Amino acid sequence: MSSEEALETLSSLPYRDLGFARVDVHRELRQGAPEAVLAEGKTPEQVAGIVGALLEGGAGSVLVTRADEAVREAVRNVAGDAEEDVRARAVWFARGVPEPRGLVVMVSAGTSDGPVLHEARIRAELLGTTVLVHEDAGVAGLQRLLPVLPDVERADCVVVVAGMDGALASVVGGLAAAPVIGVPTSVGYGSAAAGQTALNAMLSSCAAGLAVVGIDDGLGAGTIAARIARGRE
Amino acid sequence: MSSEEALETLSSLPYRDLGFARVDVHRELRQGAPEAVLAEGKTPEQVAGIVGALLEGGAGSVLVTRADEAVREAVRNVAGDAEEDVRARAVWFARGVPEPRGLVVMVSAGTSDGPVLHEARIRAELLGTTVLVHEDAGVAGLQRLLPVLPDVERADCVVVVAGMDGALASVVGGLAAAPVIGVPTSVGYGSAAAGQTALNAMLSSCAAGLAVVGIDDGLGAGTIAARIARGRE
Amino acid sequence: MSSEEALETLSSLPYRDLGFARVDVHRELRQGAPEAVLAEGKTPEQVAGIVGALLEGGAGSVLVTRADEAVREAVRNVAGDAEEDVRARAVWFARGVPEPRGLVVMVSAGTSDGPVLHEARIRAELLGTTVLVHEDAGVAGLQRLLPVLPDVERADCVVVVAGMDGALASVVGGLAAAPVIGVPTSVGYGSAAAGQTALNAMLSSCAAGLAVVGIDDGLGAGTIAARIARGRE
Amino acid sequence: MSSEEALETLSSLPYRDLGFARVDVHRELRQGAPEAVLAEGKTPEQVAGIVGALLEGGAGSVLVTRADEAVREAVRNVAGDAEEDVRARAVWFARGVPEPRGLVVMVSAGTSDGPVLHEARIRAELLGTTVLVHEDAGVAGLQRLLPVLPDVERADCVVVVAGMDGALASVVGGLAAAPVIGVPTSVGYGSAAAGQTALNAMLSSCAAGLAVVGIDDGLGAGTIAARIARGRE
Amino acid sequence: MSSEEALETLSSLPYRDLGFARVDVHRELRQGAPEAVLAEGKTPEQVAGIVGALLEGGAGSVLVTRADEAVREAVRNVAGDAEEDVRARAVWFARGVPEPRGLVVMVSAGTSDGPVLHEARIRAELLGTTVLVHEDAGVAGLQRLLPVLPDVERADCVVVVAGMDGALASVVGGLAAAPVIGVPTSVGYGSAAAGQTALNAMLSSCAAGLAVVGIDDGLGAGTIAARIARGRE
Amino acid sequence: MSSEEALETLSSLPYRDLGFARVDVHRELRQGAPEAVLAEGKTPEQVAGIVGALLEGGAGSVLVTRADEAVREAVRNVAGDAEEDVRARAVWFARGVPEPRGLVVMVSAGTSDGPVLHEARIRAELLGTTVLVHEDAGVAGLQRLLPVLPDVERADCVVVVAGMDGALASVVGGLAAAPVIGVPTSVGYGSAAAGQTALNAMLSSCAAGLAVVGIDDGLGAGTIAARIARGRE
Amino acid sequence: MSSEEALETLSSLPYRDLGFARVDVHRELRQGAPEAVLAEGKTPEQVAGIVGALLEGGAGSVLVTRADEAVREAVRNVAGDAEEDVRARAVWFARGVPEPRGLVVMVSAGTSDGPVLHEARIRAELLGTTVLVHEDAGVAGLQRLLPVLPDVERADCVVVVAGMDGALASVVGGLAAAPVIGVPTSVGYGSAAAGQTALNAMLSSCAAGLAVVGIDDGLGAGTIAARIARGRE
Amino acid sequence: MSSEEALETLSSLPYRDLGFARVDVHRELRQGAPEAVLAEGKTPEQVAGIVGALLEGGAGSVLVTRADEAVREAVRNVAGDAEEDVRARAVWFARGVPEPRGLVVMVSAGTSDGPVLHEARIRAELLGTTVLVHEDAGVAGLQRLLPVLPDVERADCVVVVAGMDGALASVVGGLAAAPVIGVPTSVGYGSAAAGQTALNAMLSSCAAGLAVVGIDDGLGAGTIAARIARGRE
């Protein structure tokens, strides 16, 4: 594609203006990514309006994250095929999910990392990849990590979800041959600093092949993990 | 591989003890990654000692980063086939580099991001991938970004190197279909906060499919980019 | 005006002492600015008392910001011509608004930036300028920004409201010929750091002609934007 | 200008590729801004190369900031009409400076703010505006501020340069009718926090009509001040 | 007093052990300071227990700060002569207050600083000094500060209470001949940083003769101000 | 034990997989530490599930920390021998507590440090050591510290619990011959910074023989104090 | 003095304009404070120029702080009666120092706090007060503090200079009946955070009657201590 | 010992006043700790003076840390039996070192942690304990950690020295039965934040039995480790 064609494509992409939101009804044409909507900071009505416009615009699938019960109810009322996961605070419509390709292995350090891990899992599955989950495998008890290693060995991408010291990312990052995506979580108190410590620890890890998404950003981790695992299309 | 086999493999890996360093002479067996040595915080003699042990141990290739002239000279004296790149502060031995596979496109926001970008490039090339470079394409002049788009379109992985506001990662992240790795740099002054602002901006970007390595960590970006681009082996 | 006259003017300005507040009943003589009252940290009674004193003192217009329902109700009871905007958490009296002069274009990155954007809009309109609004035009989907450009082109001042990475300010700042005022918002979580990241990103942007007001400070942005757009009087 | 025309203009803008830099030879067509080059982080050769390309491309004027003696010497050798200001660490070519329009008044809190103030002054003058300077007028001795007030009164834009507590911006911001641009400086030690305190103080000032540029960013202040003072063209 | 006598005095001071608290029943012998109890972090029962022990121990006066309604009620029930100030969140017993000596002038920047200012006032009055209060005299409207100056001129100690930019402390500090105590408050939002900005601004002020207590620490300000105003006894 | 035996032991340790948690039923075999469960971030049902599995697995004792009433109720229902301490927010089963050995002396600066101090005490007692407690012995009244000294003198380990300035740790650290463990608490406001100031003060103390655990981490302090006091077994 | 007189006085105060500095030749008329000049950030020539103008203007005494050898030499050449203290990095002219009144006791925690302590001492002595100095009396060895107590007992003002944990201020603040001024210093490394930890510790101390100046601000401490000790004049 | 005896002992301890330092010639009577002198912030002459006074006072052993070559030379000249370790930046006199008791195992993550590790080792040895050292055993290559485990198993105290992510402390802390002391180091760049990340990671680790000393504080780690290993005496 030439530079001129890039511009042309860019300017021809349609969107729908709801007044408070410009809904990008063909983002997946551009990126191969179904739509995601962050509920936080929006009213239930706004979220439902955006979701409705996306579905009407023919979106493949739509995932709403950080959705409390009021938002989830509003979204469930948009169409009959809504699915939800309370622990992950997520509600979604799974339409036109591609055939799964590639394997993502997701490992969490503790039980409290569950909401973020499952947000990542749902996102990656909607993007069309297979996800294997290991929860509560933190490094303070290395024997809990051992059964995870064979799955890490065969993964196309590994996602490590950890708060507090974030050390699990360094240990797994040192063992995996596939790309590893670290997700720091806001689990912990005091010097855990709402995820900042886990984030900084992952960023300064000397494990090779490790990159990081934002604190508690399960969505972002699921997105890039699925892209990596599916490979170039 | 079973959990028991994982342990067995782990305990059988050889390393060489130099007193001040335990040189992991077979890391590539485990991870497919040639060795990298961070020169900062080590004496030229220590670096040369580690490099020598690695080469004697049969390492595929060895890359020394953040190496000043004294370190580079000490490393050049280890063996005759040393190569170096002064701007990237790097010196290396390229032995047994695998056949290139996949395409990584690397884009920087400004001229001053060059050292980090080229460290990433050298690392990725040593890992066996093809790298295309576009420098000085920051978003404050969008027309400088346009010629980059066709290459972004066909990349297996995109690396964005940017300091200050780090906005280039958000813009490219919104356009690319491939996984994007952001590398914040310490370029800038004042509120650029030695790379912290670019880092935080990339982490809080709402562009899909973007993950981040540490500030100025060209090595880490090159490693994961090459792994992504080469895909599962 | 000489130095002596400046002093004289200063000392002759009247104010009204309410005990808990010194109400500056002639600030507009000095600055051409109608009054604004920050409700946060004051009781509804205190706010209503200040507003009443200002109106009695002949203030041109009075705008109360960050006003919850209790404050808005207390203010509505002060006089019959109160207007309010729930989303912007604002209530005001529009009296003696000057003839509009100049054009301010306000662009927000996302739906959640709405409250701050509309606080800025109301303030600027009360100061006597025309405001055009474009919401949800963030850079992660550049095509949503394209229809904004012609308006940016003809503006006397541009206001960019954005949280998270704040990248929209850099992109618009690189395209606009008029002065650009960035307003970082506390939208986002984790590394968005309650607006600090957007603030730092805007401050370290290399876009020319960009200045910034405080996090979520729609009032401040509306004030300076109107002053710029109206020009010297 | 329509959205299509905006795109067309964007894609037709020429630039020159130096390998390490993409020189935007027609930025002034787009923004009315002569070129500025930040020397920090670039070699003298790189700076001279960029400046040369700009002058050959017909740039109106070129300003190099944060330039040490080595950079200034390299730039002086590019062409015979270089001018420099050692205190401001600046070197420039003044070609095709527009007829001055509007008045910018610049006030600094202390002698040590001089380098930043003069960088702002030079930038604003090159953009075609008249600048009046008052140095060392900090609020700890209010009588030193009094003679500044008449000039503040008649300015089209006021620039306040202050480190440490940054209080001068609040005081001047409370007195000026024109837009005020605050420039925090890294002057001071301890809790001055390299300009962060002045920055935060200015951002949280309740003076109306005040916006802020980055710490020590004289260039940015000069740019927006000139644009404001010259008004819409 | 010799070093041996100092030790002897120290070891002979009585206190009363309540299990959860060691009540220092003779602190005023040692310091001339009536007792103060911080309610935050203690249950109403614990606060009432401590206050009761102090009164039984013969304490001159007892002041409870940061007391919500539940605490104030519990304290009111301890003895019949309790007094309270809801705005200042304070409840106290005024027994044996010394004859007032010296004059403290307290100035606040805005209405919202009231709770801290009045906590300081009550404390200073209980310690035996005269307090004059000026509220809402912030520097963004210098004319509101002018009527304060004659009182500042004749004070034995000046207390300045200000949040946000804290600039009032610098301006008053530059005009007063008496020692000035700055009290940063957590008033404001965004870059006001819960009082940190006002604190840092006061600490880096170049006004002579200014010292600072902790954020929102009205109690501390009242204590040292009274000691300064009363002079050596 | 040889390196091979270490590995073998590691891989043979049993745990129980609850889906959301991997319960390490034999940790005490490995470390001599009974189990502790952090309730924060887990649902009451999850906590009860983990506790039940541990007790069924034959755990010696189980301590649940940071447990609100809902959690404590769920845990009390797991088995009949639950004990709780509301102030310490703790609930536990004391089974197979070893014979006490060694003496730990715990000193707090103020009444509000109580919850953390008692969490530490319970933990240490469950691990089998004797604990002596002195509350409210802060340095601002040195005489309250004197009666603590003889106990400090004979302790095998001293624990100092303090918020705000954390100065008690420095003073006790300078007097004790035994190892001292500092526990910063989040008591205080403003510059106390939620425990960060006490933490930093303890870490930068020049008292010999002082180490620190995380903010409010009574559990951690109790654990290491008991291990030190019991000595090598 | 009336409000009008205050203004009149303010506007009649003379100063001398050096171009880069407005020298306030009669500040002592206004504040009773001889002049102080911060050398940092100024050239030796600028400092000498300011000092010369002050002496010619009839200043009582002039103190230059943070002066390296080059500055001190330039100042020594201004007039024959210069005095200097290398350890305190100070040079000064002592002219018309008032008769000493009152007693200031200054205590430092360690040898490395010497430069700040002596800057404070020189300043206070030039303002006309008697100063007693005790160095290296940190709390980690309480016996070193005991001989200081009798002097603390009879002081009109106590100054405590301490870095690292700043605990000395809390201990002395708990023992002194006079006002105490804390001076945090940048002594220490790591978590001492260049004085920030000592500063925060002092600010959150619960010792009554303690106020604080900026990090390393010996000048400020000396100023306010002398004003307190001399009392109202 | 009674409270009165404690006081008596305290007041009878001798020290020697050097003017700039109060040398505590009998600290070991009180704490069993030989003397340590931090050279940073003191002149070589001051350090030598303090060391000389200590030796003359009969100190058991004296250790000078953070000593550059100039300091080490000055100290070597004090007496003939000086020993030094250039890598650890230490110089010392080993007199009257007690018979070794107990075993401390010290593990570092990387070669660059050497200076801190060896400072800790020297200190612990001077206090009379046996130290075993394992360098460069970071978790990114778990096989390098395996040979360390048998020594960890039999230690009376374990010291873990690590910068960057500090993950080694969590892993070792999860495996050791003895108390573990973590020493964060300032090794690394960017998000390693000069040791702050390793510090926070260690503090928020959920490994039981782990406490931490300050960044780079080898001295502190050696002190407490020796006290733990030697046990109650």
Short mmCIF file of N, CA, C and O in Angstrom, two decimals, chain B residues 139-140 142 164-165 167 170-171 174-175 189 191-192 197 200-201 203-207, chain C residues 139-140 142 164-165 167 170-171 174-175 189 191-192 197 200-201 203-207:
data_model
loop_
_atom_site.label_atom_id
_atom_site.label_comp_id
_atom_site.label_asym_id
_atom_site.label_seq_id
_atom_site.Cartn_x
_atom_site.Cartn_y
_atom_site.Cartn_z
N VAL B 139 4.73 13.16 15.92
CA VAL B 139 3.38 13.55 15.53
C VAL B 139 3.16 15.05 15.43
O VAL B 139 2.12 15.48 14.94
N ALA B 140 4.11 15.87 15.92
CA ALA B 140 3.89 17.31 15.81
C ALA B 140 3.93 17.76 14.36
O ALA B 140 3.61 18.90 14.06
N LEU B 142 2.47 15.76 11.31
CA LEU B 142 1.90 14.48 10.88
C LEU B 142 2.36 14.06 9.49
O LEU B 142 2.44 12.87 9.20
N MET B 164 9.67 12.44 25.57
CA MET B 164 8.77 13.57 25.83
C MET B 164 7.33 13.09 26.04
O MET B 164 7.06 12.41 27.03
N ASP B 165 6.40 13.43 25.11
CA ASP B 165 5.01 13.06 25.35
C ASP B 165 4.66 11.65 24.89
O ASP B 165 3.59 11.15 25.17
N ALA B 167 3.60 10.53 22.29
CA ALA B 167 2.33 10.46 21.56
C ALA B 167 2.41 9.60 20.31
O ALA B 167 1.41 9.06 19.84
N SER B 170 0.80 6.22 20.58
CA SER B 170 -0.66 6.17 20.51
C SER B 170 -1.15 6.26 19.07
O SER B 170 -2.06 5.54 18.66
N VAL B 171 -0.52 7.14 18.29
CA VAL B 171 -0.96 7.33 16.91
C VAL B 171 -0.66 6.09 16.09
O VAL B 171 -1.53 5.57 15.38
N GLY B 174 -2.77 3.16 17.04
CA GLY B 174 -4.14 3.22 16.53
C GLY B 174 -4.24 2.82 15.07
O GLY B 174 -5.35 2.58 14.57
N LEU B 175 -3.10 2.77 14.37
CA LEU B 175 -3.12 2.49 12.94
C LEU B 175 -2.64 1.09 12.58
O LEU B 175 -2.97 0.57 11.52
N TYR B 189 13.33 17.34 28.69
CA TYR B 189 13.72 17.90 29.99
C TYR B 189 12.47 18.32 30.74
O TYR B 189 11.35 18.15 30.24
N SER B 191 9.19 18.47 32.46
CA SER B 191 8.09 17.54 32.67
C SER B 191 8.23 16.24 31.88
O SER B 191 7.43 15.33 32.09
N ALA B 192 9.19 16.15 30.99
CA ALA B 192 9.44 14.87 30.33
C ALA B 192 9.92 13.86 31.37
O ALA B 192 9.74 12.64 31.19
N THR B 197 7.28 10.38 31.70
CA THR B 197 6.06 10.87 31.06
C THR B 197 5.73 10.07 29.80
O THR B 197 4.58 9.65 29.60
N ASN B 200 4.45 6.65 31.00
CA ASN B 200 3.07 6.68 31.50
C ASN B 200 2.08 6.94 30.38
O ASN B 200 0.97 6.38 30.38
N ALA B 201 2.45 7.78 29.43
CA ALA B 201 1.54 8.07 28.32
C ALA B 201 1.30 6.81 27.50
O ALA B 201 0.17 6.50 27.14
N LEU B 203 1.57 3.74 28.53
CA LEU B 203 0.83 2.75 29.33
C LEU B 203 -0.64 3.12 29.44
O LEU B 203 -1.49 2.25 29.63
N SER B 204 -0.96 4.41 29.37
CA SER B 204 -2.36 4.79 29.51
C SER B 204 -3.00 5.10 28.17
O SER B 204 -4.12 5.60 28.11
N SER B 205 -2.29 4.81 27.10
CA SER B 205 -2.86 5.00 25.77
C SER B 205 -4.05 4.06 25.58
O SER B 205 -4.09 2.95 26.10
N CYS B 206 -5.05 4.52 24.83
CA CYS B 206 -6.16 3.59 24.58
C CYS B 206 -6.01 2.94 23.21
O CYS B 206 -6.96 2.32 22.71
N ALA B 207 -4.82 3.04 22.61
CA ALA B 207 -4.58 2.29 21.38
C ALA B 207 -4.53 0.81 21.70
O ALA B 207 -3.89 0.39 22.66
N VAL C 139 -6.84 10.35 19.26
CA VAL C 139 -5.91 10.00 18.18
C VAL C 139 -5.82 8.52 17.90
O VAL C 139 -5.24 8.12 16.89
N ALA C 140 -6.35 7.67 18.77
CA ALA C 140 -6.25 6.24 18.48
C ALA C 140 -7.10 5.85 17.28
O ALA C 140 -7.01 4.74 16.78
N LEU C 142 -7.48 8.03 14.01
CA LEU C 142 -7.20 9.35 13.41
C LEU C 142 -8.33 9.84 12.52
O LEU C 142 -8.54 11.04 12.39
N MET C 164 -5.80 10.46 30.08
CA MET C 164 -4.90 9.35 29.74
C MET C 164 -3.57 9.83 29.17
O MET C 164 -2.82 10.45 29.88
N ASP C 165 -3.29 9.56 27.87
CA ASP C 165 -1.98 9.94 27.32
C ASP C 165 -1.93 11.39 26.84
O ASP C 165 -0.86 11.89 26.51
N ALA C 167 -2.43 12.66 24.14
CA ALA C 167 -1.76 12.78 22.85
C ALA C 167 -2.50 13.69 21.88
O ALA C 167 -1.89 14.27 20.97
N SER C 170 -0.93 17.09 21.41
CA SER C 170 0.26 17.15 20.56
C SER C 170 -0.11 17.14 19.09
O SER C 170 0.45 17.89 18.28
N VAL C 171 -1.07 16.30 18.74
CA VAL C 171 -1.44 16.19 17.32
C VAL C 171 -2.13 17.47 16.86
O VAL C 171 -1.77 18.04 15.83
N GLY C 174 0.21 20.39 16.65
CA GLY C 174 1.08 20.38 15.49
C GLY C 174 0.38 20.85 14.22
O GLY C 174 1.03 21.14 13.22
N LEU C 175 -0.94 20.93 14.26
CA LEU C 175 -1.70 21.29 13.06
C LEU C 175 -2.29 22.70 13.11
O LEU C 175 -2.58 23.28 12.07
N TYR C 189 -7.22 5.36 34.42
CA TYR C 189 -6.85 4.72 35.69
C TYR C 189 -5.39 4.30 35.61
O TYR C 189 -4.73 4.49 34.58
N SER C 191 -1.72 4.11 35.26
CA SER C 191 -0.66 5.05 34.90
C SER C 191 -1.19 6.38 34.39
O SER C 191 -0.41 7.31 34.17
N ALA C 192 -2.47 6.50 34.16
CA ALA C 192 -3.03 7.81 33.82
C ALA C 192 -2.86 8.76 35.00
O ALA C 192 -2.82 9.98 34.84
N THR C 197 -0.41 12.25 34.03
CA THR C 197 0.26 11.82 32.80
C THR C 197 -0.13 12.70 31.62
O THR C 197 0.73 13.14 30.85
N ASN C 200 1.65 16.06 32.10
CA ASN C 200 3.08 16.02 31.77
C ASN C 200 3.30 15.84 30.27
O ASN C 200 4.23 16.42 29.70
N ALA C 201 2.46 15.04 29.66
CA ALA C 201 2.61 14.83 28.22
C ALA C 201 2.39 16.13 27.46
O ALA C 201 3.14 16.48 26.56
N LEU C 203 2.77 19.15 28.63
CA LEU C 203 3.85 20.09 28.95
C LEU C 203 5.14 19.74 28.23
O LEU C 203 5.97 20.60 27.97
N SER C 204 5.34 18.46 27.92
CA SER C 204 6.60 18.10 27.26
C SER C 204 6.39 17.86 25.77
O SER C 204 7.30 17.39 25.09
N SER C 205 5.23 18.20 25.26
CA SER C 205 4.98 18.09 23.83
C SER C 205 5.90 19.04 23.07
O SER C 205 6.21 20.12 23.54
N CYS C 206 6.32 18.65 21.87
CA CYS C 206 7.12 19.59 21.10
C CYS C 206 6.27 20.33 20.07
O CYS C 206 6.80 20.98 19.18
N ALA C 207 4.97 20.23 20.21
CA ALA C 207 4.11 21.04 19.35
C ALA C 207 4.26 22.51 19.73
O ALA C 207 4.26 22.85 20.92
#
